[in-house]
Short mmCIF file of C-alpha atoms in Angstrom, two decimals:
data_model
loop_
_atom_site.label_atom_id
_atom_site.label_comp_id
_atom_site.label_asym_id
_atom_site.label_seq_id
_atom_site.Cartn_x
_atom_site.Cartn_y
_atom_site.Cartn_z
CA MET A 975 71.63 58.39 -13.36
CA GLY A 976 70.79 57.54 -16.83
CA ARG A 977 71.33 53.78 -15.85
CA GLN A 978 69.30 53.63 -12.69
CA LYS A 979 66.52 55.70 -14.84
CA VAL A 980 66.51 52.84 -17.42
CA ALA A 981 66.54 50.18 -14.61
CA LEU A 982 63.63 51.76 -13.31
CA ALA A 983 61.80 51.96 -16.58
CA GLY A 984 62.76 48.33 -16.90
CA VAL A 985 61.16 47.19 -13.52
CA SER A 986 57.95 49.15 -14.05
CA LEU A 987 57.57 47.78 -17.57
CA LEU A 988 58.03 44.17 -16.34
CA LEU A 989 55.60 45.09 -13.08
CA SER A 990 53.19 46.22 -15.58
CA LEU A 991 53.29 43.17 -17.84
CA PHE A 992 53.30 40.25 -15.08
CA PHE A 993 50.45 41.85 -13.36
CA SER A 994 48.15 42.94 -15.77
CA PRO A 995 47.24 40.01 -17.34
CA LEU A 996 46.79 38.38 -13.54
CA VAL A 997 44.33 41.15 -12.78
CA PHE A 998 42.54 40.52 -16.34
CA ALA A 999 42.56 36.73 -15.58
CA LEU A 1000 41.10 37.36 -12.14
CA GLU A 1001 38.17 39.82 -13.38
CA GLN A 1002 35.88 36.66 -14.66
CA GLU A 1003 32.70 38.93 -15.87
CA GLU A 1004 35.26 39.96 -18.88
CA LEU A 1005 35.94 36.41 -19.66
CA SER A 1006 34.87 35.68 -23.23
CA CYS A 1007 35.71 32.09 -22.85
CA THR A 1008 33.74 29.58 -21.79
CA LYS A 1009 34.05 25.80 -20.89
CA GLU A 1010 32.09 25.02 -24.21
CA SER A 1011 34.74 26.92 -26.10
CA LEU A 1012 37.86 26.37 -24.09
CA SER A 1013 39.00 24.46 -27.18
CA GLU A 1014 38.77 27.38 -29.59
CA CYS A 1015 40.64 29.76 -27.10
CA TYR A 1016 43.48 27.58 -26.58
CA GLU A 1017 43.64 27.08 -30.77
CA GLU A 1018 43.63 30.97 -30.76
CA GLY A 1019 46.06 31.08 -28.24
CA VAL A 1020 48.27 28.73 -30.05
CA ASN A 1021 48.29 30.76 -33.50
CA LEU A 1022 49.04 34.21 -31.44
CA PHE A 1023 52.09 32.38 -30.11
CA ASN A 1024 53.22 31.24 -33.33
CA ASN A 1025 52.81 34.65 -34.65
CA LYS A 1026 54.76 36.14 -31.86
CA ASP A 1027 51.83 38.23 -30.12
CA PHE A 1028 52.99 36.69 -26.79
CA GLU A 1029 50.94 39.38 -24.80
CA GLY A 1030 47.52 38.18 -26.66
CA ALA A 1031 48.76 34.53 -26.37
CA LYS A 1032 49.01 35.23 -22.52
CA SER A 1033 45.63 36.71 -21.78
CA LEU A 1034 44.01 33.88 -23.78
CA PHE A 1035 45.66 31.10 -21.99
CA GLY A 1036 45.29 32.62 -18.55
CA LYS A 1037 41.69 32.85 -19.39
CA VAL A 1038 41.39 29.27 -20.27
CA ILE A 1039 43.24 28.25 -17.23
CA THR A 1040 41.13 30.69 -14.83
CA ILE A 1041 38.06 28.18 -16.19
CA ASP A 1042 39.77 24.85 -15.93
CA VAL A 1043 42.83 24.93 -14.35
CA ASN A 1044 43.75 21.24 -15.21
CA TYR A 1045 44.13 22.50 -18.75
CA LYS A 1046 47.84 21.40 -18.65
CA LYS A 1047 48.68 22.36 -22.49
CA ALA A 1048 47.62 26.29 -21.79
CA SER A 1049 49.66 26.04 -18.79
CA VAL A 1050 52.93 24.83 -20.78
CA TYR A 1051 51.98 27.76 -23.48
CA LEU A 1052 51.44 30.31 -20.54
CA THR A 1053 54.80 29.32 -19.08
CA LYS A 1054 56.53 29.74 -22.90
CA CYS A 1055 54.67 32.97 -23.20
CA HIS A 1056 56.27 34.44 -19.99
CA THR A 1057 59.63 33.04 -20.68
CA GLU A 1058 59.43 35.11 -24.16
CA ILE A 1059 58.01 38.17 -22.54
CA ALA A 1060 60.81 38.20 -20.53
CA LYS A 1061 63.27 37.47 -23.16
CA LEU A 1062 61.95 40.40 -25.07
CA ILE A 1063 61.89 42.72 -22.14
CA ILE A 1064 65.53 41.85 -21.29
CA GLU A 1065 66.50 42.59 -25.03
CA GLU A 1066 64.89 45.85 -25.19
CA LYS A 1067 66.40 46.57 -21.60
CA LEU A 1068 69.76 45.53 -23.56
CA ALA A 1069 69.25 47.84 -26.25
CA ALA A 1070 68.55 50.60 -24.13
CA GLN A 1071 71.55 50.25 -22.00
CA LYS A 1072 73.64 49.95 -25.00
CA GLN A 1073 72.01 52.79 -26.38
CA ALA A 1074 72.40 54.58 -22.57
CA GLN A 1075 75.99 53.75 -23.05
CA LYS A 1076 76.45 54.85 -26.54
CA GLU A 1077 74.98 58.07 -25.86
CA GLU A 1078 77.18 58.54 -22.69
CA ARG A 1079 80.18 57.58 -24.80
CA GLN A 1080 79.40 59.97 -27.16
CA ILE A 1081 78.89 62.64 -24.30
CA GLN A 1082 82.12 62.16 -22.85
CA LEU A 1083 83.78 62.40 -26.54
CA GLU A 1084 82.31 65.34 -27.15
CA THR A 1085 83.01 67.11 -23.81
CA LYS A 1086 86.72 65.83 -23.22
CA LYS A 1087 87.12 65.75 -27.22
CA ILE A 1088 88.90 62.02 -26.68
CA PRO A 1089 89.05 60.47 -29.60
CA ASP A 1090 87.10 57.19 -30.68
CA PRO A 1091 89.07 53.68 -29.16
CA ALA A 1092 88.38 51.87 -32.27
CA GLN A 1093 89.28 54.39 -34.64
CA VAL A 1094 92.40 54.75 -32.28
CA LEU A 1095 93.12 51.36 -32.02
CA SER A 1096 92.29 51.07 -35.85
CA THR A 1097 94.86 53.85 -37.08
CA VAL A 1098 97.51 53.35 -34.19
CA SER A 1099 97.38 49.43 -33.78
CA LYS A 1100 101.04 49.64 -33.86
CA TRP A 1101 101.34 52.17 -30.99
CA GLU A 1102 101.56 51.44 -27.62
CA PRO A 1103 98.99 52.30 -25.39
CA ARG A 1104 99.06 54.92 -23.42
CA ASP A 1105 97.86 55.29 -19.65
CA TRP A 1106 95.17 57.25 -20.21
CA GLU A 1107 94.05 54.91 -23.06
CA GLN A 1108 94.52 51.91 -20.62
CA GLU A 1109 92.59 53.35 -17.93
CA ILE A 1110 89.71 54.27 -20.57
CA LEU A 1111 89.82 50.73 -21.64
CA ALA A 1112 89.77 49.21 -18.06
CA LYS A 1113 86.88 51.83 -16.84
CA ARG A 1114 84.88 50.56 -19.90
CA ARG A 1115 85.51 46.76 -19.19
CA GLU A 1116 84.27 47.52 -15.59
CA GLU A 1117 81.49 49.32 -16.86
CA GLN A 1118 80.60 46.50 -19.04
CA ARG A 1119 81.29 43.69 -16.44
CA GLN A 1120 78.81 46.04 -14.23
CA ILE A 1121 76.21 45.81 -16.84
CA ASP A 1122 76.47 42.40 -17.57
CA ALA A 1123 76.14 41.78 -13.62
CA GLU A 1124 73.26 43.87 -13.74
CA ALA A 1125 71.37 42.22 -16.45
CA ARG A 1126 72.25 39.05 -14.61
CA ARG A 1127 71.04 40.03 -11.69
CA GLN A 1128 67.65 41.67 -13.23
CA LYS A 1129 67.29 38.42 -15.29
CA GLN A 1130 67.58 36.29 -12.14
CA GLU A 1131 65.01 38.55 -10.54
CA LEU A 1132 62.64 38.27 -13.29
CA MET A 1133 62.83 34.61 -13.45
CA ALA A 1134 62.31 34.48 -9.73
CA GLU A 1135 59.53 36.80 -9.69
CA MET A 1136 57.74 34.58 -12.90
CA ARG A 1137 58.31 31.62 -10.62
CA GLU A 1138 57.09 33.66 -7.92
CA GLN A 1139 53.97 34.64 -10.33
CA GLN A 1140 53.58 31.08 -11.73
CA LYS A 1141 53.34 29.67 -8.03
CA ARG A 1142 50.59 32.60 -7.43
CA LEU A 1143 48.94 31.36 -10.43
CA GLN A 1144 48.78 27.82 -9.16
CA GLU A 1145 47.72 28.81 -5.80
CA GLU A 1146 45.15 31.08 -6.91
CA ALA A 1147 43.81 28.69 -9.04
CA LYS A 1148 43.83 25.79 -6.29
CA LYS A 1149 42.18 28.14 -3.89
CA GLN A 1150 39.41 28.67 -7.15
CA GLN A 1151 38.90 25.42 -7.54
CA GLN A 1152 38.40 24.39 -3.70
CA GLU A 1153 36.09 27.36 -3.53
CA LEU A 1154 34.33 25.67 -6.61
CA LEU A 1155 34.35 22.63 -4.82
CA GLU A 1156 33.27 24.14 -1.63
CA LYS A 1157 30.24 25.70 -3.39
CA SER A 1158 29.20 22.82 -4.95
CA ARG A 1159 29.58 21.03 -1.75
CA GLN A 1160 27.36 23.77 -0.33
CA GLU A 1161 24.93 23.37 -2.99
CA GLU A 1162 24.51 19.76 -2.96
CA GLU A 1163 24.18 19.87 0.83
CA LYS A 1164 21.33 22.96 0.15
CA ILE A 1165 19.93 20.59 -2.25
CA GLN A 1166 20.15 17.52 -0.04
CA GLN A 1167 18.19 19.66 2.92
CA GLU A 1168 15.65 20.87 0.27
CA ALA A 1169 15.10 17.18 -0.67
CA LYS A 1170 14.75 16.21 2.97
CA ARG A 1171 12.56 18.65 3.83
CA ARG A 1172 10.32 18.09 0.56
CA GLN A 1173 10.58 14.41 2.08
CA GLU A 1174 9.42 15.58 5.44
CA ILE A 1175 6.59 17.27 3.89
CA LEU A 1176 5.67 14.64 1.97
CA ILE A 1177 5.27 12.37 4.96
CA GLU A 1178 3.28 14.89 6.65
CA LEU A 1179 1.05 15.35 3.43
CA LYS A 1180 0.87 11.24 3.88
CA GLY A 1181 -0.07 11.45 7.55
CA LEU A 1182 -2.65 13.88 6.78
CA GLU A 1183 -3.68 11.53 3.90
CA GLU A 1184 -4.07 8.79 6.07
CA GLN A 1185 -6.21 10.66 8.97
CA GLN A 1186 -8.62 11.71 6.40
CA ARG A 1187 -9.01 8.27 4.84
CA GLU A 1188 -9.55 7.04 8.36
CA ALA A 1189 -11.78 9.62 9.17
CA GLU A 1190 -13.86 9.35 5.93
CA MET A 1191 -13.47 5.00 6.60
CA GLN A 1192 -14.75 5.96 10.09
CA LYS A 1193 -17.66 7.89 8.82
CA ARG A 1194 -18.55 5.22 6.07
CA ARG A 1195 -18.32 2.31 9.19
CA GLU A 1196 -20.93 4.50 11.33
CA ALA A 1197 -23.09 5.21 7.95
CA LEU A 1198 -23.26 1.24 7.42
CA LEU A 1199 -23.70 0.59 10.91
CA ALA A 1200 -26.58 3.20 10.66
CA LEU A 1201 -27.81 1.25 7.57
CA GLU A 1202 -27.66 -2.25 9.17
CA LYS A 1203 -29.64 -0.97 11.89
CA GLU A 1204 -32.20 0.70 10.19
CA GLU A 1205 -32.10 -2.78 8.07
CA GLN A 1206 -32.69 -4.78 11.04
CA LYS A 1207 -35.32 -2.85 12.36
CA GLN A 1208 -37.25 -3.02 8.92
CA ARG A 1209 -36.56 -6.91 8.79
CA GLU A 1210 -37.94 -6.96 12.35
CA LEU A 1211 -41.19 -5.20 11.46
CA GLU A 1212 -41.35 -7.47 8.32
CA MET A 1213 -40.92 -10.37 10.56
CA LYS A 1214 -43.76 -8.93 12.74
CA ARG A 1215 -45.82 -8.30 9.67
CA ARG A 1216 -45.70 -11.82 8.43
CA GLN A 1217 -46.28 -13.08 11.46
CA GLU A 1218 -49.33 -11.22 12.05
CA LEU A 1219 -50.19 -12.14 8.41
CA LEU A 1220 -48.94 -16.00 9.03
CA ALA A 1221 -51.15 -16.28 12.07
CA PRO A 1222 -54.40 -17.01 10.67
CA LEU A 1223 -52.50 -19.50 8.46
CA MET A 1224 -51.25 -21.09 11.23
CA LYS A 1225 -54.38 -21.52 13.12
CA GLU A 1226 -55.68 -23.07 9.82
CA GLU A 1227 -52.82 -25.29 10.00
CA GLN A 1228 -52.99 -26.32 13.38
CA LYS A 1229 -56.61 -26.97 12.82
CA GLN A 1230 -55.97 -29.05 9.76
CA ARG A 1231 -53.40 -30.98 12.05
CA GLU A 1232 -55.67 -31.65 14.59
CA ILE A 1233 -58.53 -33.06 11.82
CA GLU A 1234 -55.46 -35.22 10.73
CA GLU A 1235 -54.54 -36.07 14.14
CA LYS A 1236 -58.03 -37.06 14.66
CA ARG A 1237 -58.48 -39.05 11.20
CA LYS A 1238 -55.29 -40.92 11.85
CA GLN A 1239 -56.57 -41.74 15.37
CA GLU A 1240 -60.05 -43.00 13.39
CA ILE A 1241 -57.68 -44.86 11.20
CA LEU A 1242 -55.68 -46.39 14.33
CA LEU A 1243 -58.85 -47.51 16.15
CA ALA A 1244 -60.38 -48.90 12.61
CA LEU A 1245 -56.84 -50.88 12.55
CA GLU A 1246 -57.46 -51.63 15.79
CA ARG A 1247 -61.14 -52.95 15.18
CA GLU A 1248 -59.93 -54.79 12.47
CA LYS A 1249 -57.32 -56.31 14.32
CA LEU A 1250 -60.02 -57.65 17.12
CA LYS A 1251 -61.97 -58.82 14.52
CA GLN A 1252 -59.14 -60.76 13.07
CA ARG A 1253 -57.86 -62.21 16.35
CA GLU A 1254 -61.84 -63.09 17.12
CA ILE A 1255 -61.81 -64.85 13.75
CA GLU A 1256 -58.28 -66.36 14.41
CA GLU A 1257 -59.30 -67.15 17.95
CA LYS A 1258 -62.59 -68.99 16.70
CA ARG A 1259 -60.66 -70.94 13.86
CA ARG A 1260 -58.30 -72.49 16.58
CA LYS A 1261 -61.49 -73.31 18.63
CA GLU A 1262 -62.93 -75.17 15.58
CA LEU A 1263 -59.80 -76.43 14.69
CA LEU A 1264 -59.41 -77.86 18.22
CA TYR A 1265 -63.20 -78.65 19.13
CA GLY A 1266 -64.59 -79.18 15.37
CA LYS A 1267 -68.04 -80.98 16.26
CA GLN A 1268 -68.96 -77.76 18.08
CA ASP A 1269 -70.47 -74.87 16.25
CA PHE A 1270 -68.10 -71.71 17.44
CA SER A 1271 -70.13 -69.28 15.06
CA PRO A 1272 -71.09 -65.78 15.84
CA ILE A 1273 -74.91 -65.73 17.52
CA GLN A 1274 -76.87 -64.00 14.93
CA THR A 1275 -78.97 -61.16 16.28
CA SER A 1276 -81.63 -61.54 13.47
CA PRO A 1277 -84.64 -62.68 15.35
CA ALA A 1278 -85.41 -65.60 13.38
CA PRO A 1279 -83.90 -68.39 14.69
CA LYS A 1280 -82.27 -71.17 12.10
CA THR A 1281 -84.03 -74.11 11.56
CA VAL A 1282 -81.83 -76.67 10.14
CA MET A 1283 -78.55 -77.30 11.90
CA ALA A 1284 -75.90 -78.60 9.95
CA SER A 1285 -74.06 -81.91 11.04
CA PRO A 1286 -70.91 -81.39 12.90
CA LYS A 1287 -68.73 -82.67 9.93
CA LYS A 1288 -70.34 -80.46 7.74
CA ALA A 1289 -70.06 -77.28 9.93
CA SER A 1290 -66.20 -78.37 10.44
CA THR A 1291 -65.37 -78.77 6.69
CA LYS A 1292 -67.19 -75.31 6.40
CA LEU A 1293 -65.31 -73.63 8.97
CA ILE A 1294 -61.80 -74.89 7.70
CA GLU A 1295 -62.95 -73.85 4.53
CA LYS A 1296 -64.06 -70.39 5.17
CA TYR A 1297 -61.07 -69.62 7.88
CA PRO A 1298 -57.98 -71.60 6.77
CA PRO A 1299 -55.26 -72.37 8.91
CA ALA A 1300 -52.01 -70.41 9.40
CA MET A 1301 -49.26 -72.01 6.95
CA GLU A 1302 -46.10 -71.87 8.62
CA SER A 1303 -44.12 -74.85 7.24
CA ALA A 1304 -40.88 -74.38 5.88
CA GLN A 1305 -42.23 -75.27 2.55
CA GLU A 1306 -44.79 -72.36 2.54
CA LYS A 1307 -41.46 -70.03 3.79
CA THR A 1308 -39.66 -70.80 0.77
CA ARG A 1309 -42.49 -70.43 -1.89
CA ALA A 1310 -42.80 -67.72 -4.33
CA ILE A 1311 -45.71 -65.28 -3.36
CA MET A 1312 -48.12 -64.97 -6.05
CA GLN A 1313 -51.12 -62.77 -7.15
CA GLY A 1314 -54.29 -63.00 -4.73
CA ASP A 1315 -52.37 -64.42 -1.71
CA THR A 1316 -53.51 -63.24 1.70
CA LEU A 1317 -50.65 -62.32 4.18
CA TYR A 1318 -50.38 -61.58 7.99
CA VAL A 1319 -48.17 -59.44 8.97
CA SER A 1320 -47.19 -58.45 12.23
CA VAL A 1321 -44.60 -56.08 13.90
CA SER A 1322 -43.45 -56.60 17.68
CA LYS A 1323 -44.52 -54.17 19.86
CA VAL A 1324 -46.44 -51.79 17.65
CA PRO A 1325 -49.41 -53.69 17.16
CA ASP A 1326 -51.25 -51.16 15.75
CA LEU A 1327 -49.51 -52.43 12.28
CA ASP A 1328 -50.52 -56.04 12.57
CA LYS A 1329 -52.49 -56.36 9.36
CA SER A 1330 -53.72 -58.84 6.80
CA VAL A 1331 -53.12 -57.95 3.20
CA THR A 1332 -53.73 -59.55 0.00
CA VAL A 1333 -51.48 -59.47 -3.12
CA GLN A 1334 -53.07 -57.23 -5.91
CA PRO A 1335 -53.16 -58.16 -9.73
CA ASP A 1336 -50.55 -55.99 -10.15
CA GLY A 1337 -48.13 -57.61 -7.89
CA THR A 1338 -48.54 -55.32 -4.90
CA ILE A 1339 -49.39 -55.42 -1.63
CA THR A 1340 -50.31 -52.00 0.61
CA TYR A 1341 -49.09 -51.61 3.98
CA PRO A 1342 -49.31 -48.36 6.66
CA LEU A 1343 -46.09 -46.45 6.55
CA ILE A 1344 -44.53 -47.90 3.60
CA GLY A 1345 -47.33 -47.86 1.11
CA LYS A 1346 -46.87 -50.01 -2.30
CA ILE A 1347 -44.52 -52.29 -2.25
CA LYS A 1348 -43.64 -55.13 -4.76
CA ALA A 1349 -44.81 -59.06 -3.65
CA THR A 1350 -44.87 -61.53 -5.99
CA GLY A 1351 -42.04 -63.10 -6.89
CA LEU A 1352 -40.30 -62.68 -3.41
CA THR A 1353 -40.75 -65.81 -0.83
CA VAL A 1354 -41.79 -64.88 3.01
CA ASN A 1355 -38.58 -64.53 4.02
CA ALA A 1356 -37.41 -62.18 1.45
CA LEU A 1357 -40.89 -60.15 1.81
CA THR A 1358 -40.22 -60.04 6.05
CA GLN A 1359 -36.69 -58.34 5.13
CA GLU A 1360 -37.94 -55.91 2.57
CA LEU A 1361 -40.46 -54.91 5.17
CA THR A 1362 -38.19 -54.73 7.75
CA GLU A 1363 -35.99 -52.47 5.95
CA GLN A 1364 -38.48 -50.54 4.73
CA LEU A 1365 -39.92 -49.82 8.48
CA LYS A 1366 -36.55 -48.88 9.73
CA ASN A 1367 -37.08 -45.31 8.55
CA TYR A 1368 -40.20 -44.94 10.82
CA ILE A 1369 -38.80 -47.46 13.86
CA LYS A 1370 -36.51 -48.64 15.41
CA GLU A 1371 -35.31 -52.60 14.72
CA PRO A 1372 -38.49 -53.47 14.08
CA LYS A 1373 -39.29 -57.12 14.08
CA VAL A 1374 -41.84 -58.18 11.28
CA VAL A 1375 -42.88 -61.54 10.90
CA VAL A 1376 -45.00 -62.52 7.88
CA ARG A 1377 -47.39 -65.55 7.68
CA PRO A 1378 -49.31 -67.00 4.74
CA GLN A 1379 -53.08 -66.78 5.53
CA GLN A 1380 -54.87 -68.06 2.38
CA SER A 1381 -52.61 -69.28 -1.26
CA THR A 1382 -53.91 -69.82 -4.42
CA HIS A 1383 -51.41 -72.32 -5.01
CA LEU A 1384 -53.32 -74.13 -1.95
CA THR A 1385 -56.83 -73.42 -3.09
CA SER A 1386 -55.91 -74.41 -6.73
CA SER A 1387 -54.18 -77.67 -5.65
CA LYS A 1388 -57.14 -78.28 -3.42
#
């Protein structure tokens, strides 16, 4: 009965020693170690282990492993702590068993009054053992073998229990790690969902902003169209007002144009009359050249008749001096035009531009549509080309003919 009580006490002690740190390690709210102070907890546990405070070291190493499962050094020291604690338990159990055996032997000696075998053997070492002594020794050896076997069995059970506990701790640590991973994954999924939701909200907000911007742009376009319409109306009113203001001016301009047109017509009529006069003169001169003996002077309108008639020879000479013939020789066409020369300019199919011009002292001649043009130093052919080029701005393909009528060179030579 005594041995059974001792065995039960040892088993309960072992269970309390093994399971109390596990429960303590699993209660995370009571842990004083954090991830930042793992190294400090580990160093303190090593110091406690070196000082043979295996319980405190086991508690600290259990905290470290609970926080960080991959802390291998703490796992090694935790196994060592379990081994040392088991050794101490076994030693205490063996000491308790020895004490119990000693007490039982003492009780047996007192009840049976059997002498101590050691004393008997020491005092009577030469005596032959008796039957009852041999039985006692055999019985004691058998009890010792049973105690040793029980101790070995308990030791094996303790080691198996330690291994089982270590497995449970590792499984629990893996489970906690998986739970932490699952929790972190769930948190990450939540974060992703939250980010996705925020992205959707931002997209919706952007869509709303785009709609508002489009509505604002539509309003602005409508306002601009209204302003453009208003400006168009204002421009139309302004144009009407300007037309009303310009109507008298336009009428005045129309009158001025009509007056100018009349003036031009008068000028053209004057040119035509001049042309007719020139033609009459040329015709008369031609007739005088052909019929020099006759007098082709114009009829005098004066009532006083001529009293003295010039001789036919003198009359023809005077007519020739008054109306010199047209000089169309090649020499005259290549001669340089000088001051005082009279030239007859005609344009084919434009009789209004047929005109006699005289070279002015500044060396220029004045011709309709062109105005003043430099003539001195040019030949008749060169002047013809120059007038043709100038008249191209007003007439299509003009054909200009320049004929000298009177030359200062000819007069001086005569």
